[in-house]
Structure formats: structure tokens, C-alpha cells
Amino acid sequence: MSAFLDNFWWVLLTINFIIVFITAGYELMHFREPVKSISLIFALFVLPVIGLLVYYFFAQEFRKSKLFNRKKLYDQKIIKHWEDKLMLNKKDLVNLNQECVNQKIKLVHLLQNNQKKPVTFLNKVRVLINGENKFSALFEDIKKAQDHIHIEYYIFNSGRIGNRLILLLCEKAEEGVKVRVSYDYVASRLSSKAVKKMKSYGIEIYPFMPVWFPNLTRKLNYRNHRKMAIIDGNIGFIGGINICDEYVNFEENPQEKMFWRDTHLRIEGHAVKSLQAQFLLNFNFISGKELKIKDSFFPKIDLTENTAVQIAASGPDTDWQNIMEAILTAINTADKYIYITTPYFIPNNQILTALCMASRIGVEVKIIIPEKGDSVIARYATNSYIEKLLESGVQVFHYHKGMVHAKTMVVDGVLTSIGSCNLDNRSFDINFEINAFLYDKKVAGEMTGVYKNDLKETTELTINEWMQRPALEKIREALARLWAPLL
């Protein structure tokens, strides 16, 4: 017995490395991106036991597995009957004579070919800056709801703003409006009391992929990062703002919390049908039952406004990295400028190379990122990319007023993207995300103005000053960079 105890750690390490070699072989045979595989294998060998935990809890991928097969069965049933009515072929798009759409026609074709997402034209949009404006508009629309309210959020917390929403949803449910709620199980902090209250009013509420053993390792890594709401099938909200007090800059006692800079979008019109379809797909998946599709889910639209909007959704259930490919196409087809705001800039090689190339051929590229952010390791990983950007002439700005959490892009004064997708591997390849791409000069002009206003609260980084940062910072960045494909 004493001999066993004396050699316990050696036995444990031996078992660990046997498993590590088997796991590394498994990883190599799956032909993932070399950078990601190298990072994973590095973690396996350098961090005994911990490396295995990281791999099995966070790094496994099930994009093509049975985990999402059932969800894919619903796709054609729910979407096809109305998307065919809105889908325009190449000839029809050319004949539309829509200047903004024609300038970015490659992006339009990409999203239509990737996931049959039509570009829609009968839309009225309103950009909502920060949580206080978003929730003011959302609550007002919910109060007017007549048929249904669909809520799908990454973070839905019990708190000041969350409780106000819960109370309002219960009131509408009591009036006879059908309310359905989806929240991410891992990210949200909804009290059991709040959930029971909503259920008692007849609200259908389900967590997205609850994490229970033994399914922990395959479910923990895939989260629903979307933030959207649909009211009566004709009003939709999409963007970066979660249901959480942290996202709202309350007028009273503004010094109690960090200022939170974020962007959301209110859409009224045909584009809401795409949001509705995505909600129904996920709700069917998490509830385990197929909702009966009613005409009221996809009502007739009667608008005079004509803003062109195309919705892009991506996740482990899609064949392609739809949002990443859309952003990459937008960058590669830019002629004048690219203005990006993102809280987490941990790009893959394609996005990083495209941005640097765009800058070097004369496109004005500006990127706003948080000075501090809400994740230390993500900040160091982000910093590891800045030197290459600056060397290529990309202008990088640190937002210092507070936390900038907006996920937006403006290109050439004609294209705008607003949604939930960060510029990182997790958003591109692992999480469920959704973005709106708007082909409209007025919206792009407004968002360019917003961008320039945000620049007033930033400090521009220069290559000379950046190169002189402490050696310890560079070491931390190098180590964080190794984990970048997993972040």
C-alpha cells in the first residue's frame, strides 16, 4: 500500500499521458484548423489533467453530430413555405435598381446561397443606442402586443430590468397574448421563483440546452448567444444588449456601475420573418415539440419604408460559418472604409488577413475595442493581434469611457451590420449567433455618425508606443494567444 502511495502521482501522470496521446490522435484525425489543433494539443501536453478537462469540456465539436440533427429536420418545414415568396433570383436583384444592394451584391448572393436567407425590402428600422433606449422601445412594443411575444436571450437575469420585463410579460399573458421565452442555461441567472411565476401565467419558458451530466462535455461548449425579440410577427429586436442591469445606464446613481456602450436594432417589416423563423427553429429544438405554425406568426406587411435588410444566422446547426463569411466578404469587397466596433477581437486568420490587406490597398480601416473589457484573458488575446494591425496601417482605438459591447460594422457608407456576433472564434464557429445586414445609405450614414461620436471617447494606439509596452505584457499576450482558438 505504501509503495502505491509513494508512486501515486507517477501512476496518475502515466495514465494522464496515455489518455493525452489517444486524445491527440483523435484530434489530428478530425482535420480541424491547424492553429486550433496545435493549441489544443499544446494544452493537453503542457497542462496535465487540466488540459484534458479543457478539451472535453470546451473543445469538442459536434457540428455534424446527431446533437443537432433533429433541429435540422425542422428547417425546411418551417421556413420554405414563406422564404420562397421573398427570395429573388439574380436577374430580379439586378433589375431592382437598388444602388446599395447592387454595390454589395456578392454579399447578398452569399447569404442567399448559404442559407436561403432572402434580402427583404419592406422594412422600417431604428438604431437603438445603449440599453436604456433599447428597453424603453422594447417595453413599449410589448405593451401593444396583440397576438404573441417571442423572447430569446443569451443572458436573462433576475434583477431590476429583468423583473420589469417579467412583470410585463405576465401582464400580457394574462390578457391572452401568447408568450414564449428561451434563455441560455449557462449564461442566465433567472431565479427559480421568476421561472415559476412566468409558468403560472401560462408563459412557455425553456432553457437552451441545460447542462447536466453526462451530457456536460458536449453541451457546455454550444451556447445560444443571440439577443432578440419578436412581437406579433411584424416587430423585431436584434443586437448586443442582454436582459441584465449591467447593460443599462440608469439615470439615478450613474456612478454605481461601469458605463455600458452597446447597440441594438428595432426592425419592422419583412426581415422580422427571418427572425421569427430562427426563433421557431430554436424553440422547437429546446421544447422538444413542434409548434403549430399560424398565419399570425408571419403576418402581411403594409409599409411604405423600403430599407433593404438581410438576416444572417449561424451556429453548430448550419453547414457554413454564415456570419463569418458575410463579414469576410464585406471586408474583401470594401472600397472606401470599414468601421468596426467589437468587445472581443480574437479573429481567425481569414479575418485578420483580410483587414490587413484592405488597409494596405488603401481602404480606411478603423477598429474600436475596450481599453479594459470584462475578461482579462480575452483582453490579452486581443492585444496579441494589435501589432500586426498597426503595422498594416489599421487604426485601432481603445474605448475608455466604459465597456464597449456593441458588435457593429459600417462599410463604404452603404452597408451596416448589427447583431450578436463578436469577431472571435467562439462566435464564428461555436455559438448560435444572429446579425442583421442592412443595405441602406441612411442607416450607414447614421451609424457612421455614431461611430465618429464613439471615437471621441477613445485613445488611438500608435505603433511606436505599442511596441514599447512592458515585456511582461507581451509574455501574457503570447500565452493568451495560444488559447485564442478556444476563446
PDB file of C-alpha atoms in Angstrom, residues 279-391:
ATOM      1  CA  PHE A 279     -36.827  31.691 -33.048  1.00  0.00           C
ATOM      2  CA  LEU A 280     -39.216  28.901 -34.017  1.00  0.00           C
ATOM      3  CA  LEU A 281     -36.359  26.610 -35.025  1.00  0.00           C
ATOM      4  CA  ASN A 282     -34.652  27.016 -31.674  1.00  0.00           C
ATOM      5  CA  PHE A 283     -37.858  26.903 -29.661  1.00  0.00           C
ATOM      6  CA  ASN A 284     -38.889  23.629 -31.272  1.00  0.00           C
ATOM      7  CA  PHE A 285     -35.432  22.248 -30.540  1.00  0.00           C
ATOM      8  CA  ILE A 286     -35.351  23.191 -26.840  1.00  0.00           C
ATOM      9  CA  SER A 287     -39.013  22.449 -26.092  1.00  0.00           C
ATOM     10  CA  GLY A 288     -38.946  19.052 -27.777  1.00  0.00           C
ATOM     11  CA  LYS A 289     -42.181  19.736 -29.625  1.00  0.00           C
ATOM     12  CA  GLU A 290     -43.097  21.265 -32.948  1.00  0.00           C
ATOM     13  CA  LEU A 291     -45.160  24.420 -32.698  1.00  0.00           C
ATOM     14  CA  LYS A 292     -48.159  24.647 -34.975  1.00  0.00           C
ATOM     15  CA  ILE A 293     -47.313  27.453 -37.382  1.00  0.00           C
ATOM     16  CA  LYS A 294     -50.061  30.081 -37.506  1.00  0.00           C
ATOM     17  CA  ASP A 295     -50.605  32.785 -40.094  1.00  0.00           C
ATOM     18  CA  SER A 296     -50.170  35.347 -37.321  1.00  0.00           C
ATOM     19  CA  PHE A 297     -46.518  34.311 -36.973  1.00  0.00           C
ATOM     20  CA  PHE A 298     -45.905  35.654 -40.496  1.00  0.00           C
ATOM     21  CA  PRO A 299     -48.418  38.475 -40.972  1.00  0.00           C
ATOM     22  CA  LYS A 300     -48.917  40.589 -44.075  1.00  0.00           C
ATOM     23  CA  ILE A 301     -46.657  43.642 -44.093  1.00  0.00           C
ATOM     24  CA  ASP A 302     -48.031  47.038 -45.084  1.00  0.00           C
ATOM     25  CA  LEU A 303     -45.240  49.614 -45.039  1.00  0.00           C
ATOM     26  CA  THR A 304     -44.064  52.466 -47.239  1.00  0.00           C
ATOM     27  CA  GLU A 305     -40.469  52.336 -45.962  1.00  0.00           C
ATOM     28  CA  ASN A 306     -38.079  50.365 -48.136  1.00  0.00           C
ATOM     29  CA  THR A 307     -34.894  49.622 -46.170  1.00  0.00           C
ATOM     30  CA  ALA A 308     -33.099  46.531 -47.507  1.00  0.00           C
ATOM     31  CA  VAL A 309     -32.309  44.059 -44.695  1.00  0.00           C
ATOM     32  CA  GLN A 310     -30.893  40.534 -44.791  1.00  0.00           C
ATOM     33  CA  ILE A 311     -30.651  38.333 -41.690  1.00  0.00           C
ATOM     34  CA  ALA A 312     -27.682  36.014 -41.223  1.00  0.00           C
ATOM     35  CA  ALA A 313     -27.806  33.245 -38.619  1.00  0.00           C
ATOM     36  CA  SER A 314     -25.037  30.818 -37.785  1.00  0.00           C
ATOM     37  CA  GLY A 315     -24.285  28.076 -35.301  1.00  0.00           C
ATOM     38  CA  PRO A 316     -23.417  24.393 -34.960  1.00  0.00           C
ATOM     39  CA  ASP A 317     -26.596  23.597 -36.890  1.00  0.00           C
ATOM     40  CA  THR A 318     -25.501  25.431 -40.072  1.00  0.00           C
ATOM     41  CA  ASP A 319     -23.363  23.942 -42.822  1.00  0.00           C
ATOM     42  CA  TRP A 320     -21.339  27.129 -43.229  1.00  0.00           C
ATOM     43  CA  GLN A 321     -19.938  29.840 -40.945  1.00  0.00           C
ATOM     44  CA  ASN A 322     -22.520  32.211 -42.376  1.00  0.00           C
ATOM     45  CA  ILE A 323     -21.823  35.358 -40.367  1.00  0.00           C
ATOM     46  CA  MET A 324     -18.050  34.986 -40.535  1.00  0.00           C
ATOM     47  CA  GLU A 325     -18.234  34.513 -44.302  1.00  0.00           C
ATOM     48  CA  ALA A 326     -20.531  37.529 -44.616  1.00  0.00           C
ATOM     49  CA  ILE A 327     -18.139  39.722 -42.618  1.00  0.00           C
ATOM     50  CA  LEU A 328     -15.191  38.414 -44.630  1.00  0.00           C
ATOM     51  CA  THR A 329     -16.997  39.205 -47.898  1.00  0.00           C
ATOM     52  CA  ALA A 330     -17.865  42.705 -46.658  1.00  0.00           C
ATOM     53  CA  ILE A 331     -14.212  43.348 -45.828  1.00  0.00           C
ATOM     54  CA  ASN A 332     -12.886  41.937 -49.101  1.00  0.00           C
ATOM     55  CA  THR A 333     -15.329  43.981 -51.203  1.00  0.00           C
ATOM     56  CA  ALA A 334     -14.832  47.291 -49.350  1.00  0.00           C
ATOM     57  CA  ASP A 335     -13.711  50.241 -51.485  1.00  0.00           C
ATOM     58  CA  LYS A 336     -13.561  53.212 -49.112  1.00  0.00           C
ATOM     59  CA  TYR A 337     -13.768  52.408 -45.426  1.00  0.00           C
ATOM     60  CA  ILE A 338     -14.516  49.767 -42.798  1.00  0.00           C
ATOM     61  CA  TYR A 339     -15.538  50.889 -39.307  1.00  0.00           C
ATOM     62  CA  ILE A 340     -15.730  48.061 -36.752  1.00  0.00           C
ATOM     63  CA  THR A 341     -16.735  48.054 -33.093  1.00  0.00           C
ATOM     64  CA  THR A 342     -16.323  44.827 -31.140  1.00  0.00           C
ATOM     65  CA  PRO A 343     -15.820  43.947 -27.469  1.00  0.00           C
ATOM     66  CA  TYR A 344     -13.721  40.868 -28.298  1.00  0.00           C
ATOM     67  CA  PHE A 345     -11.292  40.948 -31.218  1.00  0.00           C
ATOM     68  CA  ILE A 346      -9.793  37.447 -31.453  1.00  0.00           C
ATOM     69  CA  PRO A 347     -10.081  36.838 -35.200  1.00  0.00           C
ATOM     70  CA  ASN A 348      -9.292  33.806 -37.275  1.00  0.00           C
ATOM     71  CA  ASN A 349      -6.568  34.057 -39.909  1.00  0.00           C
ATOM     72  CA  GLN A 350      -9.033  34.856 -42.694  1.00  0.00           C
ATOM     73  CA  ILE A 351     -10.497  37.937 -40.981  1.00  0.00           C
ATOM     74  CA  LEU A 352      -7.130  39.195 -39.736  1.00  0.00           C
ATOM     75  CA  THR A 353      -5.515  38.851 -43.160  1.00  0.00           C
ATOM     76  CA  ALA A 354      -8.495  40.478 -44.910  1.00  0.00           C
ATOM     77  CA  LEU A 355      -8.402  43.526 -42.609  1.00  0.00           C
ATOM     78  CA  CYS A 356      -4.655  43.980 -43.010  1.00  0.00           C
ATOM     79  CA  MET A 357      -4.879  43.589 -46.786  1.00  0.00           C
ATOM     80  CA  ALA A 358      -7.777  46.037 -47.014  1.00  0.00           C
ATOM     81  CA  SER A 359      -5.741  48.638 -45.165  1.00  0.00           C
ATOM     82  CA  ARG A 360      -2.654  48.086 -47.295  1.00  0.00           C
ATOM     83  CA  ILE A 361      -4.580  48.572 -50.558  1.00  0.00           C
ATOM     84  CA  GLY A 362      -5.923  51.910 -49.356  1.00  0.00           C
ATOM     85  CA  VAL A 363      -9.199  51.155 -47.564  1.00  0.00           C
ATOM     86  CA  GLU A 364      -9.587  53.134 -44.338  1.00  0.00           C
ATOM     87  CA  VAL A 365      -9.919  50.538 -41.568  1.00  0.00           C
ATOM     88  CA  LYS A 366     -10.786  51.571 -38.006  1.00  0.00           C
ATOM     89  CA  ILE A 367     -11.460  49.233 -35.073  1.00  0.00           C
ATOM     90  CA  ILE A 368     -12.805  50.242 -31.647  1.00  0.00           C
ATOM     91  CA  ILE A 369     -12.169  47.794 -28.788  1.00  0.00           C
ATOM     92  CA  PRO A 370     -12.486  48.180 -24.989  1.00  0.00           C
ATOM     93  CA  GLU A 371      -9.492  49.560 -23.137  1.00  0.00           C
ATOM     94  CA  LYS A 372     -10.038  47.092 -20.294  1.00  0.00           C
ATOM     95  CA  GLY A 373     -13.032  44.913 -21.121  1.00  0.00           C
ATOM     96  CA  ASP A 374     -14.699  42.372 -18.860  1.00  0.00           C
ATOM     97  CA  SER A 375     -12.333  39.443 -19.480  1.00  0.00           C
ATOM     98  CA  VAL A 376      -8.626  39.561 -18.660  1.00  0.00           C
ATOM     99  CA  ILE A 377      -7.578  36.634 -20.864  1.00  0.00           C
ATOM    100  CA  ALA A 378      -9.674  37.930 -23.784  1.00  0.00           C
ATOM    101  CA  ARG A 379      -8.021  41.345 -23.431  1.00  0.00           C
ATOM    102  CA  TYR A 380      -4.534  39.862 -23.592  1.00  0.00           C
ATOM    103  CA  ALA A 381      -5.514  37.659 -26.537  1.00  0.00           C
ATOM    104  CA  THR A 382      -6.912  40.721 -28.341  1.00  0.00           C
ATOM    105  CA  ASN A 383      -3.735  42.684 -27.652  1.00  0.00           C
ATOM    106  CA  SER A 384      -1.672  39.964 -29.319  1.00  0.00           C
ATOM    107  CA  TYR A 385      -3.209  40.905 -32.693  1.00  0.00           C
ATOM    108  CA  ILE A 386      -2.817  44.671 -32.445  1.00  0.00           C
ATOM    109  CA  GLU A 387       0.821  44.886 -33.563  1.00  0.00           C
ATOM    110  CA  LYS A 388       0.102  43.269 -36.928  1.00  0.00           C
ATOM    111  CA  LEU A 389      -2.918  45.523 -37.442  1.00  0.00           C
ATOM    112  CA  LEU A 390      -0.918  48.678 -36.706  1.00  0.00           C
ATOM    113  CA  GLU A 391       1.921  47.583 -38.957  1.00  0.00           C
TER     114      GLU A 391
END
